[in-house]
Amino acid sequence: MAPRIGPMGEELQMPDKDAKAMMGTEDTPGGKASPNPQNLRPSVFHSIKFFVLCHSLLQLAQLMISGYLKSSISTVEKRFGLSSQTSGLLAAFNEVGNTALIVFVSYFGSRVHRPRLIGCGAILAALAGILMTVPHFISEPYRYDHTSPADMSQDFEASLCLPSNKALSSASSNSSCSSYTEARHLAVVGIMFTAQTLLGVGGVPIQPFGISYIDDFSHNSNSPLYLGVLFAVTMMGPGMAYGLGSLMLRLYVDIDRMPEGGINLTSKDPRWVGAWWLGFLISAGAVALAAIPYFFFPKEMPKEKQELRFRRKGLEVSDLPVSKGEDSSSEQSPADSPEKKDNLAQIAPDLTVIQFIKVFPRVLLRTLRHPIFLLVVLSQVCMSSMAAGMATFLPKFLERQFSITASYANLLIGCLTIPLAIVGIVVGGILVKRLRLGPLHCGTLCLLGALCCLILSTPLFFMGCSSHQVAGISHQPGAQPGLELFPGCMESCSCPSDDFNPVCDSSTRVEYITPCHAGCTSRVVQEVPDKSQVLYNNCSCVAGGGPVSAGSCDSACSHLVLPFMILVSLGAALASVTHTPSFMLILRGVKKEDKTLAVGIQFMLMRVLAWMPSPVIHGSAIDTTCVYWAQSCGRRAVCRYYDHDLLRNRFIGLQFFFKTGSLACFALILAILRQQDKEERTKATKPNPGLQQQLLASEAKKEPEESRV
């Protein structure tokens, strides 16, 4: 939070008439609005309650647009041929611009017009969301096979075992690969990285300036309630992002330019790409609308003079009238105390930018020398690394491991994991407040939460199944591809090497990359209730000649997706319980003058050490489990097949590693707190020799006086 600039007395010297007009209905008898329309108009934008409402909606929309990419990460990979490492780096770039500028927010503080700067940041975030959709409009329509767009339907007779496919595939390959195509691909990727960076920059002033503005102009007793409402509404943003992703990914990516013959894909087809870009447009519109009121809020507003009425009923002291002088003195006392002025010397408002930059490293080093602060930050870095990797790649993991659609995966995360994580944060705060937990008990609560989270993640290693067999593909990374079931069965087919149209032999649970690789020469469509099923016949590489059905083979353990998600969600809830008590350890562990910068340093380190590298680390680990890469113009594009056992062990193993690190940090914190508590008790019970000598000397002086008497 930024320091306040300017004395409070200036706010209270406002004329009574203007103050009542700006305070709205609070100072009018009976709660009725003033009949004067000139006073009625500005009253809304001079109410801190209305600012809390607007800021809650803005942060909700801002977190929704920031988290939407994570809900559609696998779709973006398929659409633009990206590896998981590249997509993880793309997701991490949201934190680059944020981290680069967040430190200077504590310097500027109230020097700027905070509401207008919040509005400008929100407009920039909305423009970044619109920029994120540009790759969809400048790219060619999505083609999930190599037929001509002029065909009646894109995959009619596509990928069949026909001699003419050789000429068709070579012509298609030559026409699709050119320097212009590669340049456009690089431009598309560059636009997305730029948009993510601007999205992070736009979010810099929103939360810090909003919180400081609420704290400055709300009543001291109402400020915690307002911030609690703000955080409660804000926490729904990620859940809404996954819910929006679930809805948008049910729509086809080119819904705005559908081919004339339609498409023969369903959302269960591995080639399906949903309308990922539509969610960015909706989120950007919501952010832009939420930003409009901020251009009408004043730079400063009268400080709220009354507590909320439902709070005043239980407090007899607050019902007593308070004089103007007493009110101003009570409000100014915390800021005007000599100790407070000395403590804020490091971040005094008269420091220049250069002086602030010179002072900041000294405060940073002094804060990092505190063992409790350092261990709490390291534990939160581990927890945040786990959360960042899970939020980015859990939808993709569920799609691959349990053969579910991207829409259903987002629905499970938005309806189970995010709400339970919110409940965990609330429960942690309630336990700290109701039980009045001190630092030692906060450390114990953090240790128990991390331990239970680690225990719940252990069964996840065994909740999955091995990959089904894919003809011609080995499931051991680095090994040579295996031979076909019937060698020489597809020699006359001239199958394109970069085509992807999987078919499944349900009798043997063997999957083929295309019908051509299965040696199929004919295609039929069977009409069944509510849908049509595509079958391929006369397959020379299949026992009995087929038929084989279009699409990948379903996972044998798809029924485990709900138990898996329940364990993941319960683990997320237990990990979230540690959020508030660990935050209290920082506030109660560092010096009073360093609290503001300590919190800023904490969030900066979490971004630099967790939210930025963790998606890249998880994406790189996922890429190492790939057994078949798609090729685009000679370069490695998206992964088509993974080794499911390796994918599960490495993804869950990374989560387990970060949870173990957090548990170790909390164990060390608890050991240090117990040692400090033991030393304090020893000092309290141990008699002071200096005090005993003073008592003996005073008694010796009294004895001669008594003898003289």
JSON list of C-alpha atoms in Angstrom, two decimals, residues 474-623:
[
{"chain": "A", "resi": 474, "resn": "SER", "atom": "CA", "xyz": [6.39, -45.98, -29.62]},
{"chain": "A", "resi": 475, "resn": "HIS", "atom": "CA", "xyz": [5.40, -44.74, -26.17]},
{"chain": "A", "resi": 476, "resn": "GLN", "atom": "CA", "xyz": [8.96, -44.50, -24.88]},
{"chain": "A", "resi": 477, "resn": "PRO", "atom": "CA", "xyz": [10.48, -41.06, -25.53]},
{"chain": "A", "resi": 478, "resn": "GLY", "atom": "CA", "xyz": [13.69, -41.34, -27.55]},
{"chain": "A", "resi": 479, "resn": "ALA", "atom": "CA", "xyz": [12.95, -44.84, -28.84]},
{"chain": "A", "resi": 480, "resn": "GLN", "atom": "CA", "xyz": [12.49, -45.72, -32.49]},
{"chain": "A", "resi": 481, "resn": "PRO", "atom": "CA", "xyz": [8.90, -45.83, -33.79]},
{"chain": "A", "resi": 482, "resn": "GLY", "atom": "CA", "xyz": [7.42, -49.31, -33.84]},
{"chain": "A", "resi": 483, "resn": "LEU", "atom": "CA", "xyz": [6.36, -51.21, -36.93]},
{"chain": "A", "resi": 484, "resn": "GLU", "atom": "CA", "xyz": [2.82, -51.50, -38.23]},
{"chain": "A", "resi": 485, "resn": "LEU", "atom": "CA", "xyz": [0.71, -54.47, -37.21]},
{"chain": "A", "resi": 486, "resn": "PHE", "atom": "CA", "xyz": [0.72, -55.64, -40.83]},
{"chain": "A", "resi": 487, "resn": "PRO", "atom": "CA", "xyz": [4.03, -54.61, -42.47]},
{"chain": "A", "resi": 488, "resn": "GLY", "atom": "CA", "xyz": [3.58, -53.37, -46.01]},
{"chain": "A", "resi": 489, "resn": "CYS", "atom": "CA", "xyz": [-0.19, -52.95, -45.67]},
{"chain": "A", "resi": 490, "resn": "MET", "atom": "CA", "xyz": [-0.05, -49.23, -46.58]},
{"chain": "A", "resi": 491, "resn": "GLU", "atom": "CA", "xyz": [2.75, -49.09, -49.13]},
{"chain": "A", "resi": 492, "resn": "SER", "atom": "CA", "xyz": [0.42, -48.12, -51.99]},
{"chain": "A", "resi": 493, "resn": "CYS", "atom": "CA", "xyz": [-1.43, -45.50, -49.95]},
{"chain": "A", "resi": 494, "resn": "SER", "atom": "CA", "xyz": [1.07, -42.59, -50.13]},
{"chain": "A", "resi": 495, "resn": "CYS", "atom": "CA", "xyz": [-0.11, -41.26, -46.77]},
{"chain": "A", "resi": 496, "resn": "PRO", "atom": "CA", "xyz": [0.85, -37.64, -45.99]},
{"chain": "A", "resi": 497, "resn": "SER", "atom": "CA", "xyz": [3.29, -37.51, -43.12]},
{"chain": "A", "resi": 498, "resn": "ASP", "atom": "CA", "xyz": [1.85, -34.38, -41.51]},
{"chain": "A", "resi": 499, "resn": "ASP", "atom": "CA", "xyz": [-1.84, -35.31, -41.67]},
{"chain": "A", "resi": 500, "resn": "PHE", "atom": "CA", "xyz": [-3.82, -35.99, -38.49]},
{"chain": "A", "resi": 501, "resn": "ASN", "atom": "CA", "xyz": [-7.25, -37.59, -38.56]},
{"chain": "A", "resi": 502, "resn": "PRO", "atom": "CA", "xyz": [-7.22, -40.35, -35.92]},
{"chain": "A", "resi": 503, "resn": "VAL", "atom": "CA", "xyz": [-9.39, -43.46, -36.15]},
{"chain": "A", "resi": 504, "resn": "CYS", "atom": "CA", "xyz": [-9.89, -46.18, -33.54]},
{"chain": "A", "resi": 505, "resn": "ASP", "atom": "CA", "xyz": [-10.29, -49.93, -33.87]},
{"chain": "A", "resi": 506, "resn": "SER", "atom": "CA", "xyz": [-12.59, -50.49, -30.90]},
{"chain": "A", "resi": 507, "resn": "SER", "atom": "CA", "xyz": [-12.13, -54.27, -30.92]},
{"chain": "A", "resi": 508, "resn": "THR", "atom": "CA", "xyz": [-8.39, -54.12, -30.25]},
{"chain": "A", "resi": 509, "resn": "ARG", "atom": "CA", "xyz": [-8.18, -50.53, -28.86]},
{"chain": "A", "resi": 510, "resn": "VAL", "atom": "CA", "xyz": [-5.55, -49.65, -31.45]},
{"chain": "A", "resi": 511, "resn": "GLU", "atom": "CA", "xyz": [-5.49, -46.11, -32.79]},
{"chain": "A", "resi": 512, "resn": "TYR", "atom": "CA", "xyz": [-4.24, -45.03, -36.23]},
{"chain": "A", "resi": 513, "resn": "ILE", "atom": "CA", "xyz": [-3.02, -41.52, -37.04]},
{"chain": "A", "resi": 514, "resn": "THR", "atom": "CA", "xyz": [-5.22, -41.34, -40.15]},
{"chain": "A", "resi": 515, "resn": "PRO", "atom": "CA", "xyz": [-7.53, -43.71, -42.05]},
{"chain": "A", "resi": 516, "resn": "CYS", "atom": "CA", "xyz": [-4.76, -43.86, -44.64]},
{"chain": "A", "resi": 517, "resn": "HIS", "atom": "CA", "xyz": [-2.37, -45.32, -42.05]},
{"chain": "A", "resi": 518, "resn": "ALA", "atom": "CA", "xyz": [-5.01, -47.97, -41.36]},
{"chain": "A", "resi": 519, "resn": "GLY", "atom": "CA", "xyz": [-5.24, -48.71, -45.09]},
{"chain": "A", "resi": 520, "resn": "CYS", "atom": "CA", "xyz": [-8.90, -47.70, -45.35]},
{"chain": "A", "resi": 521, "resn": "THR", "atom": "CA", "xyz": [-10.30, -46.96, -48.81]},
{"chain": "A", "resi": 522, "resn": "SER", "atom": "CA", "xyz": [-13.95, -46.05, -48.16]},
{"chain": "A", "resi": 523, "resn": "ARG", "atom": "CA", "xyz": [-15.93, -43.90, -45.80]},
{"chain": "A", "resi": 524, "resn": "VAL", "atom": "CA", "xyz": [-19.56, -44.14, -44.67]},
{"chain": "A", "resi": 525, "resn": "VAL", "atom": "CA", "xyz": [-21.72, -42.01, -42.40]},
{"chain": "A", "resi": 526, "resn": "GLN", "atom": "CA", "xyz": [-24.22, -43.78, -40.15]},
{"chain": "A", "resi": 527, "resn": "GLU", "atom": "CA", "xyz": [-27.09, -41.74, -38.80]},
{"chain": "A", "resi": 528, "resn": "VAL", "atom": "CA", "xyz": [-27.78, -42.48, -35.15]},
{"chain": "A", "resi": 529, "resn": "PRO", "atom": "CA", "xyz": [-30.12, -40.60, -32.79]},
{"chain": "A", "resi": 530, "resn": "ASP", "atom": "CA", "xyz": [-28.90, -37.04, -32.10]},
{"chain": "A", "resi": 531, "resn": "LYS", "atom": "CA", "xyz": [-25.67, -37.43, -34.09]},
{"chain": "A", "resi": 532, "resn": "SER", "atom": "CA", "xyz": [-23.97, -39.01, -37.09]},
{"chain": "A", "resi": 533, "resn": "GLN", "atom": "CA", "xyz": [-21.11, -41.49, -36.80]},
{"chain": "A", "resi": 534, "resn": "VAL", "atom": "CA", "xyz": [-18.31, -41.67, -39.36]},
{"chain": "A", "resi": 535, "resn": "LEU", "atom": "CA", "xyz": [-16.89, -45.14, -40.14]},
{"chain": "A", "resi": 536, "resn": "TYR", "atom": "CA", "xyz": [-14.06, -46.24, -42.44]},
{"chain": "A", "resi": 537, "resn": "ASN", "atom": "CA", "xyz": [-14.12, -49.62, -44.21]},
{"chain": "A", "resi": 538, "resn": "ASN", "atom": "CA", "xyz": [-11.86, -51.86, -46.30]},
{"chain": "A", "resi": 539, "resn": "CYS", "atom": "CA", "xyz": [-8.88, -51.21, -44.01]},
{"chain": "A", "resi": 540, "resn": "SER", "atom": "CA", "xyz": [-5.92, -53.38, -45.03]},
{"chain": "A", "resi": 541, "resn": "CYS", "atom": "CA", "xyz": [-4.02, -52.76, -41.77]},
{"chain": "A", "resi": 542, "resn": "VAL", "atom": "CA", "xyz": [-6.93, -53.79, -39.52]},
{"chain": "A", "resi": 543, "resn": "ALA", "atom": "CA", "xyz": [-7.84, -57.36, -38.69]},
{"chain": "A", "resi": 544, "resn": "GLY", "atom": "CA", "xyz": [-10.98, -58.28, -40.63]},
{"chain": "A", "resi": 545, "resn": "GLY", "atom": "CA", "xyz": [-10.79, -55.10, -42.72]},
{"chain": "A", "resi": 546, "resn": "GLY", "atom": "CA", "xyz": [-12.61, -52.91, -40.25]},
{"chain": "A", "resi": 547, "resn": "PRO", "atom": "CA", "xyz": [-14.70, -50.93, -39.79]},
{"chain": "A", "resi": 548, "resn": "VAL", "atom": "CA", "xyz": [-12.90, -48.32, -37.66]},
{"chain": "A", "resi": 549, "resn": "SER", "atom": "CA", "xyz": [-14.58, -45.28, -36.16]},
{"chain": "A", "resi": 550, "resn": "ALA", "atom": "CA", "xyz": [-13.42, -41.70, -36.52]},
{"chain": "A", "resi": 551, "resn": "GLY", "atom": "CA", "xyz": [-11.79, -40.11, -33.50]},
{"chain": "A", "resi": 552, "resn": "SER", "atom": "CA", "xyz": [-9.32, -41.20, -30.85]},
{"chain": "A", "resi": 553, "resn": "CYS", "atom": "CA", "xyz": [-9.91, -44.19, -28.62]},
{"chain": "A", "resi": 554, "resn": "ASP", "atom": "CA", "xyz": [-11.51, -43.27, -25.30]},
{"chain": "A", "resi": 555, "resn": "SER", "atom": "CA", "xyz": [-9.47, -43.59, -22.13]},
{"chain": "A", "resi": 556, "resn": "ALA", "atom": "CA", "xyz": [-10.04, -46.74, -20.08]},
{"chain": "A", "resi": 557, "resn": "CYS", "atom": "CA", "xyz": [-10.03, -44.69, -16.87]},
{"chain": "A", "resi": 558, "resn": "SER", "atom": "CA", "xyz": [-12.28, -41.76, -17.79]},
{"chain": "A", "resi": 559, "resn": "HIS", "atom": "CA", "xyz": [-14.49, -42.72, -14.82]},
{"chain": "A", "resi": 560, "resn": "LEU", "atom": "CA", "xyz": [-11.71, -41.59, -12.46]},
{"chain": "A", "resi": 561, "resn": "VAL", "atom": "CA", "xyz": [-11.90, -37.93, -13.48]},
{"chain": "A", "resi": 562, "resn": "LEU", "atom": "CA", "xyz": [-14.40, -36.97, -10.75]},
{"chain": "A", "resi": 563, "resn": "PRO", "atom": "CA", "xyz": [-12.51, -38.67, -7.86]},
{"chain": "A", "resi": 564, "resn": "PHE", "atom": "CA", "xyz": [-9.30, -37.13, -9.20]},
{"chain": "A", "resi": 565, "resn": "MET", "atom": "CA", "xyz": [-10.82, -33.64, -9.27]},
{"chain": "A", "resi": 566, "resn": "ILE", "atom": "CA", "xyz": [-12.31, -34.06, -5.78]},
{"chain": "A", "resi": 567, "resn": "LEU", "atom": "CA", "xyz": [-8.88, -34.86, -4.34]},
{"chain": "A", "resi": 568, "resn": "VAL", "atom": "CA", "xyz": [-7.28, -31.97, -6.28]},
{"chain": "A", "resi": 569, "resn": "SER", "atom": "CA", "xyz": [-9.96, -29.55, -5.07]},
{"chain": "A", "resi": 570, "resn": "LEU", "atom": "CA", "xyz": [-9.69, -30.67, -1.43]},
{"chain": "A", "resi": 571, "resn": "GLY", "atom": "CA", "xyz": [-5.92, -30.28, -1.64]},
{"chain": "A", "resi": 572, "resn": "ALA", "atom": "CA", "xyz": [-6.37, -26.78, -3.07]},
{"chain": "A", "resi": 573, "resn": "ALA", "atom": "CA", "xyz": [-8.74, -25.91, -0.20]},
{"chain": "A", "resi": 574, "resn": "LEU", "atom": "CA", "xyz": [-6.26, -27.11, 2.44]},
{"chain": "A", "resi": 575, "resn": "ALA", "atom": "CA", "xyz": [-3.41, -25.25, 0.76]},
{"chain": "A", "resi": 576, "resn": "SER", "atom": "CA", "xyz": [-5.56, -22.10, 0.69]},
{"chain": "A", "resi": 577, "resn": "VAL", "atom": "CA", "xyz": [-6.15, -22.36, 4.46]},
{"chain": "A", "resi": 578, "resn": "THR", "atom": "CA", "xyz": [-2.50, -21.37, 4.92]},
{"chain": "A", "resi": 579, "resn": "HIS", "atom": "CA", "xyz": [-2.95, -18.10, 3.00]},
{"chain": "A", "resi": 580, "resn": "THR", "atom": "CA", "xyz": [-4.19, -15.84, 5.80]},
{"chain": "A", "resi": 581, "resn": "PRO", "atom": "CA", "xyz": [-2.09, -17.23, 8.70]},
{"chain": "A", "resi": 582, "resn": "SER", "atom": "CA", "xyz": [1.09, -17.08, 6.60]},
{"chain": "A", "resi": 583, "resn": "PHE", "atom": "CA", "xyz": [0.23, -13.48, 5.69]},
{"chain": "A", "resi": 584, "resn": "MET", "atom": "CA", "xyz": [-0.22, -12.69, 9.40]},
{"chain": "A", "resi": 585, "resn": "LEU", "atom": "CA", "xyz": [3.21, -14.17, 10.13]},
{"chain": "A", "resi": 586, "resn": "ILE", "atom": "CA", "xyz": [4.71, -11.56, 7.81]},
{"chain": "A", "resi": 587, "resn": "LEU", "atom": "CA", "xyz": [2.72, -8.67, 9.29]},
{"chain": "A", "resi": 588, "resn": "ARG", "atom": "CA", "xyz": [3.58, -9.67, 12.86]},
{"chain": "A", "resi": 589, "resn": "GLY", "atom": "CA", "xyz": [7.14, -10.71, 12.15]},
{"chain": "A", "resi": 590, "resn": "VAL", "atom": "CA", "xyz": [8.69, -7.68, 10.47]},
{"chain": "A", "resi": 591, "resn": "LYS", "atom": "CA", "xyz": [9.29, -4.23, 11.90]},
{"chain": "A", "resi": 592, "resn": "LYS", "atom": "CA", "xyz": [6.40, -1.83, 11.93]},
{"chain": "A", "resi": 593, "resn": "GLU", "atom": "CA", "xyz": [8.11, 0.61, 9.61]},
{"chain": "A", "resi": 594, "resn": "ASP", "atom": "CA", "xyz": [8.81, -2.12, 7.05]},
{"chain": "A", "resi": 595, "resn": "LYS", "atom": "CA", "xyz": [5.34, -3.65, 6.81]},
{"chain": "A", "resi": 596, "resn": "THR", "atom": "CA", "xyz": [4.27, -1.75, 3.71]},
{"chain": "A", "resi": 597, "resn": "LEU", "atom": "CA", "xyz": [7.37, -2.57, 1.71]},
{"chain": "A", "resi": 598, "resn": "ALA", "atom": "CA", "xyz": [7.52, -6.10, 3.15]},
{"chain": "A", "resi": 599, "resn": "VAL", "atom": "CA", "xyz": [4.12, -6.88, 1.63]},
{"chain": "A", "resi": 600, "resn": "GLY", "atom": "CA", "xyz": [5.20, -5.34, -1.68]},
{"chain": "A", "resi": 601, "resn": "ILE", "atom": "CA", "xyz": [8.46, -7.34, -1.63]},
{"chain": "A", "resi": 602, "resn": "GLN", "atom": "CA", "xyz": [6.48, -10.48, -0.85]},
{"chain": "A", "resi": 603, "resn": "PHE", "atom": "CA", "xyz": [4.25, -10.12, -3.91]},
{"chain": "A", "resi": 604, "resn": "MET", "atom": "CA", "xyz": [7.19, -9.12, -6.10]},
{"chain": "A", "resi": 605, "resn": "LEU", "atom": "CA", "xyz": [9.17, -12.23, -5.11]},
{"chain": "A", "resi": 606, "resn": "MET", "atom": "CA", "xyz": [6.12, -14.44, -5.62]},
{"chain": "A", "resi": 607, "resn": "ARG", "atom": "CA", "xyz": [5.76, -13.11, -9.16]},
{"chain": "A", "resi": 608, "resn": "VAL", "atom": "CA", "xyz": [9.46, -13.38, -9.99]},
{"chain": "A", "resi": 609, "resn": "LEU", "atom": "CA", "xyz": [10.10, -16.78, -8.40]},
{"chain": "A", "resi": 610, "resn": "ALA", "atom": "CA", "xyz": [6.71, -18.49, -8.87]},
{"chain": "A", "resi": 611, "resn": "TRP", "atom": "CA", "xyz": [4.18, -17.06, -11.29]},
{"chain": "A", "resi": 612, "resn": "MET", "atom": "CA", "xyz": [6.72, -16.30, -14.01]},
{"chain": "A", "resi": 613, "resn": "PRO", "atom": "CA", "xyz": [8.89, -19.46, -14.09]},
{"chain": "A", "resi": 614, "resn": "SER", "atom": "CA", "xyz": [6.38, -22.08, -12.92]},
{"chain": "A", "resi": 615, "resn": "PRO", "atom": "CA", "xyz": [4.26, -22.28, -16.13]},
{"chain": "A", "resi": 616, "resn": "VAL", "atom": "CA", "xyz": [7.46, -22.61, -18.18]},
{"chain": "A", "resi": 617, "resn": "ILE", "atom": "CA", "xyz": [8.79, -25.35, -15.88]},
{"chain": "A", "resi": 618, "resn": "HIS", "atom": "CA", "xyz": [5.52, -27.29, -16.04]},
{"chain": "A", "resi": 619, "resn": "GLY", "atom": "CA", "xyz": [5.28, -26.83, -19.81]},
{"chain": "A", "resi": 620, "resn": "SER", "atom": "CA", "xyz": [8.84, -28.09, -20.31]},
{"chain": "A", "resi": 621, "resn": "ALA", "atom": "CA", "xyz": [8.12, -31.13, -18.13]},
{"chain": "A", "resi": 622, "resn": "ILE", "atom": "CA", "xyz": [4.98, -31.89, -20.17]},
{"chain": "A", "resi": 623, "resn": "ASP", "atom": "CA", "xyz": [6.94, -31.61, -23.45]}
]
